[in-house]
């Protein structure tokens, strides 16, 4: 190359080292964000020659730094993230939302001898979602054995509301009698999810029959779109036609904390209208020009827009309008939703005709049997096994949770119980003036024996039994062992540990059977495996702003 020729020429002149160092600085500065962390590469064999002459380290212990998968490119740059994917992860992207800790786990094991061991403490996302697929799943596929683990526990600090996981691994195969312990219990093997290996030791498949049932809510991208209800009413009083572009705006916090699960704020919504039509609503459009346009049209030092196109040019449009979601629920008066982040993972019914935030997962159904299914213990334990977390709460990811969840035939019994749950729970929350989270804090508290809370527990127990019957697993009904059982750092009124494991094994087996049926029908022949990664990459870029 031209650069190599220049370096060779400089070496001949005796200035090679200086020029090489300058060239290295230039290469390391590629795509480095302004004010970003300095890039100081470490050449391990040069720093530790005596170690790598014998093949690497015998052991590595560490606490890898945390940086969320969608936040890597902001402080570190796209080129650096691509280096992590291509060099450290050998091109494995999974869904494109892998946390930084997974790359550290991979690098640590690459520095070990063939019989080396590692002990890592990281946030519990290391064993979840895309981070698990890129990190621990890859290590296991490469012959690494997890010999001891803690799946999730609260960090021992009053000020830190986070959960951690612990992983002890061996690069060499363990002898048959060597102990393996998951959360203190001896097990035969430990999976990349840091759970005991089941009879079907593999990941679930995405099912095409589930693909169009869940949707993410809208993402305006600009706080200028959002306003208090009093401001919205004033704008409607000024000109009644403004109600055409103003709607209640429900988010996850509203669902979790408000007794009626109603929207606390309103939002401007010009849908996909052209500019001349949006400008007809002068008072509302003025707000967008004043409060959204400057944010959307921020520029870099080189003059280019910070945000991806067409966000700067179409600043009165949402970043994500979710037209597929809008179409899917257009004929419904109400719809089932779950707050994307919560400790309860409980669905509720909310009215349509309002803008639903991206912090809400929307199920395109008004069937209360679906409400019952999503409120059941089988769905909850599948969700917490497949989802990721935020601090100590579950982050519900439809692609990992619902699109892999094998659905039963929804029954009238489930529908009746869903109706009962929706009506009775709403009355309890309104009477007590409590939101969903605080209501379920009582449901999951063994000390609370109030009649209305006890009745809510009875309804959930009946829903669990009806769901198990819907799957045809009547043999499990006598062993569900309902009671107050551990659920991460919380206690939950749910089925017992043995029933949890058995149901998760059966769901995974059913997932594989359903996938085989779909594949035999050719339903997966036209799937584009890179589509999800491309979508995630787009989300990664948008998340920076």
Coordinates of C-alpha atoms in Angstrom, one line a residue:
X1 CA 0.0 0.0 0.0
X2 CA 1.0 3.7 -0.3
X3 CA 1.2 4.0 3.5
X4 CA 3.4 0.9 3.8
X5 CA 5.7 2.3 1.1
X6 CA 6.0 5.6 3.0
X7 CA 6.9 3.8 6.2
X8 CA 9.6 1.7 4.3
X9 CA 11.0 4.9 2.9
X10 CA 11.1 6.5 6.3
X11 CA 12.8 3.4 7.7
X12 CA 15.6 3.7 5.1
X13 CA 16.1 7.4 6.2
X14 CA 16.3 6.5 9.8
X15 CA 13.0 8.2 10.8
X16 CA 11.0 5.0 10.7
X17 CA 10.0 4.8 14.4
X18 CA 8.8 8.4 14.6
X19 CA 6.8 8.0 11.4
X20 CA 5.4 4.7 12.4
X21 CA 4.2 6.1 15.7
X22 CA 2.5 9.0 13.9
X23 CA 0.9 6.6 11.5
X24 CA -0.3 4.5 14.4
X25 CA -1.9 7.5 16.0
X26 CA -3.6 8.3 12.7
X27 CA -5.0 4.8 12.4
X28 CA -6.1 4.7 16.1
X29 CA -8.0 8.0 15.6
X30 CA -10.2 6.6 12.9
X31 CA -13.8 7.5 13.6
X32 CA -12.9 8.5 17.2
X33 CA -15.7 10.7 18.7
X34 CA -14.8 14.1 19.8
X35 CA -13.8 14.0 23.4
X36 CA -13.9 10.2 23.4
X37 CA -11.7 8.0 25.5
X38 CA -8.0 7.7 24.4
X39 CA -7.2 4.6 22.5
X40 CA -4.2 2.8 24.0
X41 CA -3.9 -0.7 22.6
X42 CA -2.1 -3.4 24.6
X43 CA 0.1 -6.0 22.9
X44 CA -0.2 -8.8 25.3
X45 CA 2.7 -11.0 24.1
X46 CA 5.1 -8.0 24.1
X47 CA 4.1 -6.9 27.6
X48 CA 4.0 -10.5 29.0
X49 CA 6.5 -12.5 26.9
X50 CA 7.2 -15.0 29.6
X51 CA 3.4 -15.8 29.8
X52 CA 2.8 -16.2 26.1
X53 CA 5.9 -18.3 25.5
X54 CA 4.0 -21.0 27.4
X55 CA 0.6 -20.4 25.7
X56 CA -1.1 -17.8 27.8
X57 CA -2.4 -17.2 31.3
X58 CA -3.4 -20.0 33.7
X59 CA -6.2 -17.9 35.1
X60 CA -7.9 -14.6 34.7
X61 CA -10.1 -12.9 37.3
X62 CA -11.9 -9.7 36.6
X63 CA -14.9 -7.4 36.6
X64 CA -15.4 -6.2 33.0
X65 CA -16.7 -2.7 32.5
X66 CA -20.3 -2.2 31.5
X67 CA -21.6 -0.3 28.5
X68 CA -24.9 -1.1 27.0
X69 CA -25.0 -2.5 23.5
X70 CA -26.8 0.4 21.9
X71 CA -24.4 2.9 23.7
X72 CA -21.1 1.6 22.5
X73 CA -20.7 3.7 19.3
X74 CA -21.4 7.0 21.1
X75 CA -18.3 7.3 23.3
X76 CA -16.2 4.8 21.4
X77 CA -17.0 5.1 17.7
X78 CA -18.5 2.9 15.0
X79 CA -15.0 1.8 13.9
X80 CA -14.2 0.6 17.4
X81 CA -17.5 -1.3 17.7
X82 CA -16.9 -2.9 14.3
X83 CA -13.4 -3.9 15.6
X84 CA -15.0 -5.6 18.6
X85 CA -17.5 -7.5 16.3
X86 CA -15.0 -8.6 13.7
X87 CA -11.8 -9.1 15.7
X88 CA -13.0 -10.2 19.2
X89 CA -16.3 -11.8 18.3
X90 CA -15.3 -13.2 14.9
X91 CA -18.1 -11.5 13.1
X92 CA -20.9 -12.7 15.4
X93 CA -23.4 -9.9 15.9
X94 CA -26.5 -11.8 17.1
X95 CA -29.2 -9.1 17.2
X96 CA -26.7 -6.2 17.3
X97 CA -27.3 -5.2 20.9
X98 CA -24.4 -6.9 22.6
X99 CA -23.1 -5.2 25.8
X100 CA -19.3 -4.5 26.1
X101 CA -18.9 -7.1 28.8
X102 CA -19.3 -10.0 26.4
X103 CA -16.4 -8.8 24.3
X104 CA -14.2 -8.7 27.5
X105 CA -15.3 -12.2 28.3
X106 CA -14.3 -13.4 24.9
X107 CA -10.9 -11.6 25.0
X108 CA -10.2 -13.0 28.5
X109 CA -10.6 -16.5 27.3
X110 CA -8.5 -15.9 24.2
X111 CA -5.6 -15.0 26.6
X112 CA -5.8 -18.3 28.5
X113 CA -3.9 -21.5 28.0
X114 CA -5.8 -24.6 26.7
X115 CA -6.3 -25.6 30.3
X116 CA -6.8 -22.1 31.7
X117 CA -9.6 -20.9 34.0
X118 CA -11.5 -17.7 34.4
X119 CA -13.7 -16.0 37.0
X120 CA -15.8 -13.0 35.9
X121 CA -18.2 -10.8 37.7
X122 CA -20.4 -8.7 35.5
X123 CA -23.9 -7.2 35.2
X124 CA -26.5 -10.0 34.8
X125 CA -27.0 -9.0 31.2
X126 CA -23.9 -11.1 30.4
X127 CA -26.3 -14.1 30.5
X128 CA -29.2 -12.5 28.6
X129 CA -30.3 -11.8 25.1
X130 CA -27.7 -10.8 22.4
X131 CA -25.0 -10.3 25.0
X132 CA -25.3 -14.0 26.0
X133 CA -25.4 -15.2 22.4
X134 CA -22.2 -13.3 21.5
X135 CA -20.3 -14.0 24.7
X136 CA -21.1 -17.1 26.9
X137 CA -22.9 -19.0 24.1
X138 CA -19.9 -18.6 21.8
X139 CA -17.5 -19.7 24.6
X140 CA -19.5 -22.9 25.2
X141 CA -19.7 -23.6 21.5
X142 CA -15.9 -23.3 21.5
X143 CA -15.5 -25.9 24.2
X144 CA -15.4 -23.8 27.4
X145 CA -17.2 -25.2 30.4
X146 CA -19.1 -23.2 33.0
X147 CA -18.3 -24.9 36.3
X148 CA -19.9 -22.5 38.7
X149 CA -22.3 -19.6 38.4
X150 CA -24.6 -17.1 40.0
X151 CA -27.3 -16.2 37.5
X152 CA -28.4 -13.0 39.2
X153 CA -28.0 -11.4 42.7
X154 CA -28.3 -7.9 44.1
X155 CA -25.0 -5.9 44.2
X156 CA -24.0 -5.6 47.8
X157 CA -24.5 -1.8 48.0
X158 CA -27.4 0.2 49.3
X159 CA -26.9 2.9 46.6
X160 CA -26.6 0.6 43.6
X161 CA -29.8 -0.8 42.2
X162 CA -28.2 -3.4 39.9
X163 CA -27.9 -7.1 39.7
X164 CA -24.7 -9.0 38.9
X165 CA -23.8 -12.5 37.7
X166 CA -20.7 -14.6 38.4
X167 CA -19.2 -17.0 36.0
X168 CA -16.3 -19.5 36.7
X169 CA -15.1 -21.3 33.6
X170 CA -12.6 -23.8 32.4
X171 CA -11.1 -24.1 28.9
X172 CA -10.3 -27.8 29.5
X173 CA -13.1 -30.4 29.6
X174 CA -14.0 -31.2 33.2
X175 CA -13.8 -34.8 34.4
X176 CA -17.1 -36.6 34.9
X177 CA -17.1 -36.3 38.7
X178 CA -16.1 -32.6 38.8
X179 CA -18.7 -30.5 40.6
X180 CA -20.7 -28.0 38.7
X181 CA -22.8 -25.6 40.8
X182 CA -25.5 -23.1 39.6
X183 CA -26.7 -20.7 42.3
X184 CA -25.2 -23.0 44.9
X185 CA -26.9 -26.2 43.7
X186 CA -25.0 -29.0 42.2
X187 CA -26.1 -29.6 38.6
X188 CA -25.0 -31.8 35.7
X189 CA -24.2 -28.9 33.4
X190 CA -24.7 -25.1 33.2
X191 CA -26.1 -23.3 30.1
X192 CA -25.1 -19.9 28.7
X193 CA -28.1 -18.5 30.4
X194 CA -26.5 -19.7 33.7
X195 CA -29.3 -22.1 34.3
X196 CA -29.1 -25.9 34.8
X197 CA -29.0 -27.7 31.4
X198 CA -32.4 -29.2 30.5
X199 CA -33.1 -32.3 28.5
X200 CA -33.2 -30.1 25.4
X201 CA -30.0 -28.2 25.8
X202 CA -30.3 -25.6 23.0
X203 CA -31.9 -22.2 22.3
X204 CA -35.5 -21.6 21.2
X205 CA -36.3 -20.7 17.6
X206 CA -38.3 -17.7 16.4
X207 CA -41.8 -18.8 15.3
X208 CA -43.4 -17.2 12.3
X209 CA -46.9 -17.6 13.8
X210 CA -45.9 -15.2 16.5
X211 CA -44.1 -12.7 14.4
X212 CA -46.8 -10.1 13.7
X213 CA -48.6 -10.3 17.1
X214 CA -46.3 -7.9 19.0
X215 CA -45.2 -4.4 18.2
X216 CA -43.1 -1.7 19.7
X217 CA -44.8 1.6 20.4
X218 CA -44.0 4.9 18.7
X219 CA -40.7 6.8 19.2
X220 CA -41.2 10.6 18.6
X221 CA -37.5 11.5 19.2
X222 CA -37.8 15.0 20.6
X223 CA -39.3 16.0 23.9
X224 CA -40.9 19.0 22.2
X225 CA -43.6 16.6 20.9
X226 CA -44.8 15.9 24.4
X227 CA -46.8 18.2 26.6
X228 CA -48.9 18.3 29.7
X229 CA -52.6 17.6 29.4
X230 CA -53.4 21.2 30.5
X231 CA -51.4 22.6 27.5
X232 CA -53.1 20.2 25.1
X233 CA -56.6 21.3 26.4
X234 CA -55.6 25.0 25.9
X235 CA -54.6 24.4 22.3
X236 CA -57.9 22.6 21.7
X237 CA -59.7 25.5 23.3
X238 CA -57.9 27.9 21.0
X239 CA -58.8 25.9 17.9
X240 CA -61.0 22.7 18.2
X241 CA -59.4 21.3 15.0
X242 CA -56.1 20.9 17.0
X243 CA -57.6 17.8 18.5
X244 CA -56.8 16.1 15.1
X245 CA -53.1 16.3 15.9
X246 CA -53.1 16.0 19.7
X247 CA -53.5 12.7 21.5
X248 CA -53.0 11.1 25.0
X249 CA -49.5 9.6 25.2
X250 CA -49.2 6.5 27.3
X251 CA -45.8 5.2 28.4
X252 CA -44.5 2.4 30.6
X253 CA -44.5 4.5 33.8
X254 CA -48.2 5.3 33.3
X255 CA -49.0 1.6 33.0
X256 CA -46.9 0.7 36.1
X257 CA -47.8 3.6 38.4
X258 CA -51.3 5.1 37.6
X259 CA -54.3 3.4 39.1
X260 CA -56.3 3.6 35.9
X261 CA -53.2 2.9 33.7
X262 CA -54.1 6.1 31.8
X263 CA -51.8 8.5 29.9
X264 CA -50.4 11.3 32.1
X265 CA -49.3 13.5 29.1
X266 CA -50.3 14.3 25.6
X267 CA -48.3 14.3 22.4
X268 CA -48.3 16.0 19.0
X269 CA -48.8 13.6 16.2
X270 CA -48.6 14.7 12.5
X271 CA -48.4 11.0 11.4
X272 CA -46.8 10.9 7.9
X273 CA -48.3 14.2 6.7
X274 CA -46.5 16.4 4.3
X275 CA -45.2 19.7 5.7
X276 CA -47.9 21.9 4.0
X277 CA -50.6 19.9 5.7
X278 CA -49.0 20.0 9.1
X279 CA -48.5 23.7 8.9
X280 CA -52.2 24.2 8.6
X281 CA -52.2 23.6 12.4
X282 CA -50.2 26.7 13.0
X283 CA -50.2 26.9 16.9
X284 CA -49.1 23.2 17.1
X285 CA -46.6 23.3 14.3
X286 CA -45.0 26.4 15.9
X287 CA -44.2 24.3 18.9
X288 CA -42.4 21.7 16.7
X289 CA -40.4 24.4 14.9
X290 CA -39.4 26.0 18.2
X291 CA -38.7 22.9 20.3
X292 CA -38.1 20.0 18.0
X293 CA -36.5 21.3 14.8
X294 CA -33.3 22.7 16.5
X295 CA -32.7 19.3 18.2
X296 CA -33.3 17.3 15.1
X297 CA -31.1 19.5 12.9
X298 CA -28.0 19.6 15.1
X299 CA -24.8 19.4 13.0
X300 CA -21.3 18.0 13.5
X301 CA -18.2 20.2 13.2
X302 CA -17.9 19.1 9.5
X303 CA -21.4 20.5 8.8
X304 CA -23.2 17.2 8.4
X305 CA -26.3 16.4 10.4
X306 CA -25.8 14.5 13.7
X307 CA -29.0 12.4 13.2
X308 CA -29.5 9.9 10.4
X309 CA -31.6 11.0 7.4
X310 CA -34.5 11.7 7.0
X311 CA -34.9 12.7 10.7
X312 CA -33.4 16.3 10.3
X313 CA -35.4 17.1 7.1
X314 CA -38.7 15.6 8.4
X315 CA -38.5 17.0 11.9
X316 CA -42.3 17.1 12.4
X317 CA -42.5 13.3 11.9
X318 CA -41.8 10.7 14.6
X319 CA -38.5 8.8 14.4
X320 CA -40.5 5.6 14.5
X321 CA -44.1 5.9 13.5
X322 CA -44.8 2.2 13.8
X323 CA -47.3 2.1 10.9
X324 CA -47.5 -1.7 11.2
X325 CA -48.6 -1.5 14.8
X326 CA -51.2 1.3 14.0
X327 CA -52.6 -0.9 11.2
X328 CA -52.7 -4.0 13.3
X329 CA -54.8 -2.4 16.1
X330 CA -56.8 0.0 13.9
X331 CA -60.0 -2.1 14.3
X332 CA -59.7 -2.6 18.0
X333 CA -61.2 -0.5 20.8
X334 CA -58.7 -1.7 23.4
X335 CA -55.5 -3.7 23.2
X336 CA -53.2 -5.8 25.5
X337 CA -49.9 -4.1 26.5
X338 CA -47.0 -4.7 28.8
X339 CA -44.6 -2.0 30.1
X340 CA -41.3 -2.7 28.4
X341 CA -39.4 -2.4 31.7
X342 CA -41.1 -3.6 35.0
X343 CA -40.6 -5.9 38.0
X344 CA -44.1 -7.4 37.6
X345 CA -44.2 -8.3 33.9
X346 CA -48.0 -8.0 34.0
X347 CA -50.2 -7.1 31.0
X348 CA -53.1 -4.8 31.1
X349 CA -55.8 -3.7 28.7
X350 CA -55.7 0.0 27.5
X351 CA -57.8 1.9 25.0
X352 CA -56.7 2.5 21.5
X353 CA -57.0 5.9 19.9
X354 CA -54.0 7.2 21.8
X355 CA -50.3 7.3 21.0
X356 CA -48.5 4.4 22.6
X357 CA -44.8 5.0 23.6
X358 CA -41.9 2.8 22.6
X359 CA -41.6 2.0 26.3
X360 CA -44.7 -0.2 25.9
X361 CA -45.0 -3.5 24.1
X362 CA -48.3 -3.8 22.2
X363 CA -50.0 -7.2 21.5
X364 CA -52.4 -6.8 18.6
X365 CA -55.3 -8.4 20.4
X366 CA -58.3 -7.4 22.5
X367 CA -58.9 -11.0 23.6
X368 CA -58.9 -11.4 27.4
X369 CA -57.7 -15.0 26.9
X370 CA -54.5 -13.4 25.6
X371 CA -54.4 -11.2 28.7
X372 CA -54.7 -14.4 30.9
X373 CA -52.0 -16.2 29.0
X374 CA -49.5 -13.2 29.3
X375 CA -50.4 -13.0 33.0
X376 CA -49.7 -16.7 33.6
X377 CA -46.7 -18.3 35.3
X378 CA -45.6 -20.2 32.2
X379 CA -45.3 -16.9 30.3
X380 CA -43.6 -15.1 33.2
X381 CA -40.9 -17.7 33.7
X382 CA -40.3 -18.0 30.0
X383 CA -40.0 -14.2 29.9
X384 CA -37.5 -13.8 32.7
X385 CA -35.4 -16.6 31.2
X386 CA -35.3 -15.1 27.8
X387 CA -35.5 -11.3 28.5
X388 CA -32.7 -9.0 29.6
X389 CA -32.9 -6.7 32.6
X390 CA -32.5 -3.0 33.5
X391 CA -31.2 -2.7 37.1
X392 CA -33.4 -5.2 38.9
X393 CA -36.3 -5.1 36.5
X394 CA -37.2 -7.2 33.5
X395 CA -36.8 -5.6 30.1
X396 CA -39.3 -7.3 27.9
X397 CA -37.9 -7.9 24.4
X398 CA -40.6 -9.3 22.0
X399 CA -38.1 -10.9 19.6
X400 CA -36.5 -12.9 22.4
X401 CA -39.5 -13.6 24.5
X402 CA -42.8 -13.6 22.6
X403 CA -41.6 -14.6 19.2
X404 CA -40.1 -17.8 20.7
X405 CA -43.0 -18.5 23.1
X406 CA -45.1 -21.4 21.8
X407 CA -48.8 -20.4 22.2
X408 CA -51.5 -22.8 23.4
X409 CA -55.0 -22.9 22.0
X410 CA -56.7 -20.0 23.8
X411 CA -59.7 -21.4 25.7
X412 CA -63.0 -20.0 26.9
X413 CA -61.9 -20.8 30.5
X414 CA -58.8 -18.5 30.0
X415 CA -61.1 -15.8 28.4
X416 CA -63.4 -15.9 31.4
X417 CA -60.5 -15.6 33.8
X418 CA -59.0 -12.8 31.8
X419 CA -62.2 -10.9 32.0
X420 CA -62.3 -11.5 35.8
X421 CA -58.7 -10.4 36.2
X422 CA -59.2 -7.2 34.1
X423 CA -62.4 -6.2 36.0
X424 CA -61.4 -7.1 39.5
X425 CA -57.9 -5.8 39.4
X426 CA -59.0 -2.5 38.0
X427 CA -61.5 -2.1 40.9
X428 CA -58.7 -3.0 43.4
X429 CA -56.3 -0.5 42.0
X430 CA -58.9 2.3 41.8
X431 CA -60.2 1.6 45.3
X432 CA -56.7 1.6 46.8
X433 CA -55.4 4.4 44.5
X434 CA -52.4 2.2 43.6
X435 CA -50.7 1.5 40.4
X436 CA -49.8 -1.9 39.0
X437 CA -46.4 -2.2 40.6
X438 CA -47.6 -1.2 44.1
X439 CA -50.6 -3.4 43.8
X440 CA -48.5 -6.4 43.0
X441 CA -46.1 -5.6 45.8
X442 CA -49.0 -6.5 48.0
X443 CA -49.9 -9.6 46.0
X444 CA -46.4 -10.9 46.3
X445 CA -46.1 -10.0 50.0
X446 CA -46.8 -13.0 52.2
X447 CA -47.7 -10.7 55.1
X448 CA -50.6 -9.1 53.2
X449 CA -53.7 -11.2 53.8
X450 CA -56.3 -8.5 52.9
X451 CA -59.4 -10.1 51.3
X452 CA -59.1 -8.2 48.0
X453 CA -55.4 -9.1 47.6
X454 CA -56.0 -12.8 48.5
X455 CA -58.7 -12.9 45.8
X456 CA -56.2 -11.5 43.2
X457 CA -53.9 -14.4 44.2
X458 CA -56.8 -16.9 43.7
X459 CA -57.4 -15.4 40.2
X460 CA -53.8 -15.8 39.2
X461 CA -53.7 -19.4 40.6
X462 CA -56.7 -20.2 38.5
X463 CA -55.1 -18.6 35.4
X464 CA -52.0 -20.7 35.8
X465 CA -54.1 -23.9 36.1
X466 CA -56.2 -22.9 33.1
X467 CA -53.1 -22.2 31.0
X468 CA -51.5 -25.5 31.9
X469 CA -54.7 -27.2 30.9
X470 CA -54.7 -25.3 27.6
X471 CA -51.3 -26.8 26.8
X472 CA -52.7 -30.3 27.6
X473 CA -50.4 -30.8 30.6
X474 CA -53.0 -31.9 33.1
X475 CA -50.4 -34.2 34.7
X476 CA -48.7 -31.1 36.2
X477 CA -51.8 -29.6 37.9
X478 CA -51.3 -31.4 41.3
X479 CA -47.6 -30.3 41.4
X480 CA -47.8 -26.6 40.6
X481 CA -47.0 -25.8 44.2
X482 CA -48.4 -22.2 44.3
X483 CA -46.9 -20.1 47.0
X484 CA -44.3 -17.3 47.7
X485 CA -41.2 -18.3 45.8
X486 CA -37.9 -16.4 44.9
X487 CA -37.9 -14.6 41.6
X488 CA -34.5 -13.0 41.3
X489 CA -34.0 -10.5 44.1
X490 CA -37.8 -10.4 44.7
X491 CA -40.4 -12.8 46.1
X492 CA -43.4 -13.6 43.9
X493 CA -46.6 -15.5 44.3
X494 CA -46.2 -18.2 41.7
X495 CA -45.6 -21.8 40.9
X496 CA -42.8 -23.7 42.7
X497 CA -39.2 -24.3 41.4
X498 CA -39.8 -27.9 40.3
X499 CA -42.9 -26.8 38.3
X500 CA -41.0 -23.9 36.8
X501 CA -38.2 -26.1 35.5
X502 CA -40.6 -28.7 34.1
X503 CA -42.7 -26.1 32.3
X504 CA -39.7 -24.4 30.8
X505 CA -38.4 -27.7 29.5
X506 CA -41.8 -28.5 28.0
X507 CA -42.1 -25.1 26.4
X508 CA -38.6 -25.4 24.9
X509 CA -39.5 -28.8 23.5
X510 CA -42.8 -27.5 22.1
X511 CA -40.9 -24.5 20.6
X512 CA -38.6 -27.0 18.7
X513 CA -41.6 -29.1 17.6
X514 CA -43.5 -26.0 16.3
X515 CA -40.4 -24.7 14.5
X516 CA -39.9 -28.1 12.8
X517 CA -43.5 -28.0 11.6
X518 CA -43.1 -24.4 10.3
X519 CA -39.8 -25.3 8.6
X520 CA -41.5 -28.4 6.9
X521 CA -44.1 -26.0 5.5
X522 CA -41.4 -23.8 4.1
X523 CA -42.4 -20.9 6.4
X524 CA -38.7 -20.1 7.2
X525 CA -37.3 -20.4 3.7
X526 CA -37.9 -16.7 2.9
X527 CA -36.7 -15.4 6.3
X528 CA -33.9 -12.9 6.0
X529 CA -31.5 -13.6 8.9
X530 CA -29.7 -10.3 8.5
X531 CA -32.8 -8.2 8.7
X532 CA -32.9 -8.2 12.5
X533 CA -29.2 -7.3 12.7
X534 CA -29.7 -4.4 10.2
X535 CA -32.7 -3.2 12.3
X536 CA -30.7 -3.4 15.4
X537 CA -27.8 -1.5 13.8
X538 CA -30.2 1.3 12.9
X539 CA -31.6 1.3 16.4
X540 CA -28.0 1.5 17.7
X541 CA -27.3 4.6 15.7
X542 CA -30.6 6.2 16.6
X543 CA -30.0 5.4 20.3
X544 CA -26.9 7.6 20.4
X545 CA -29.1 10.7 20.1

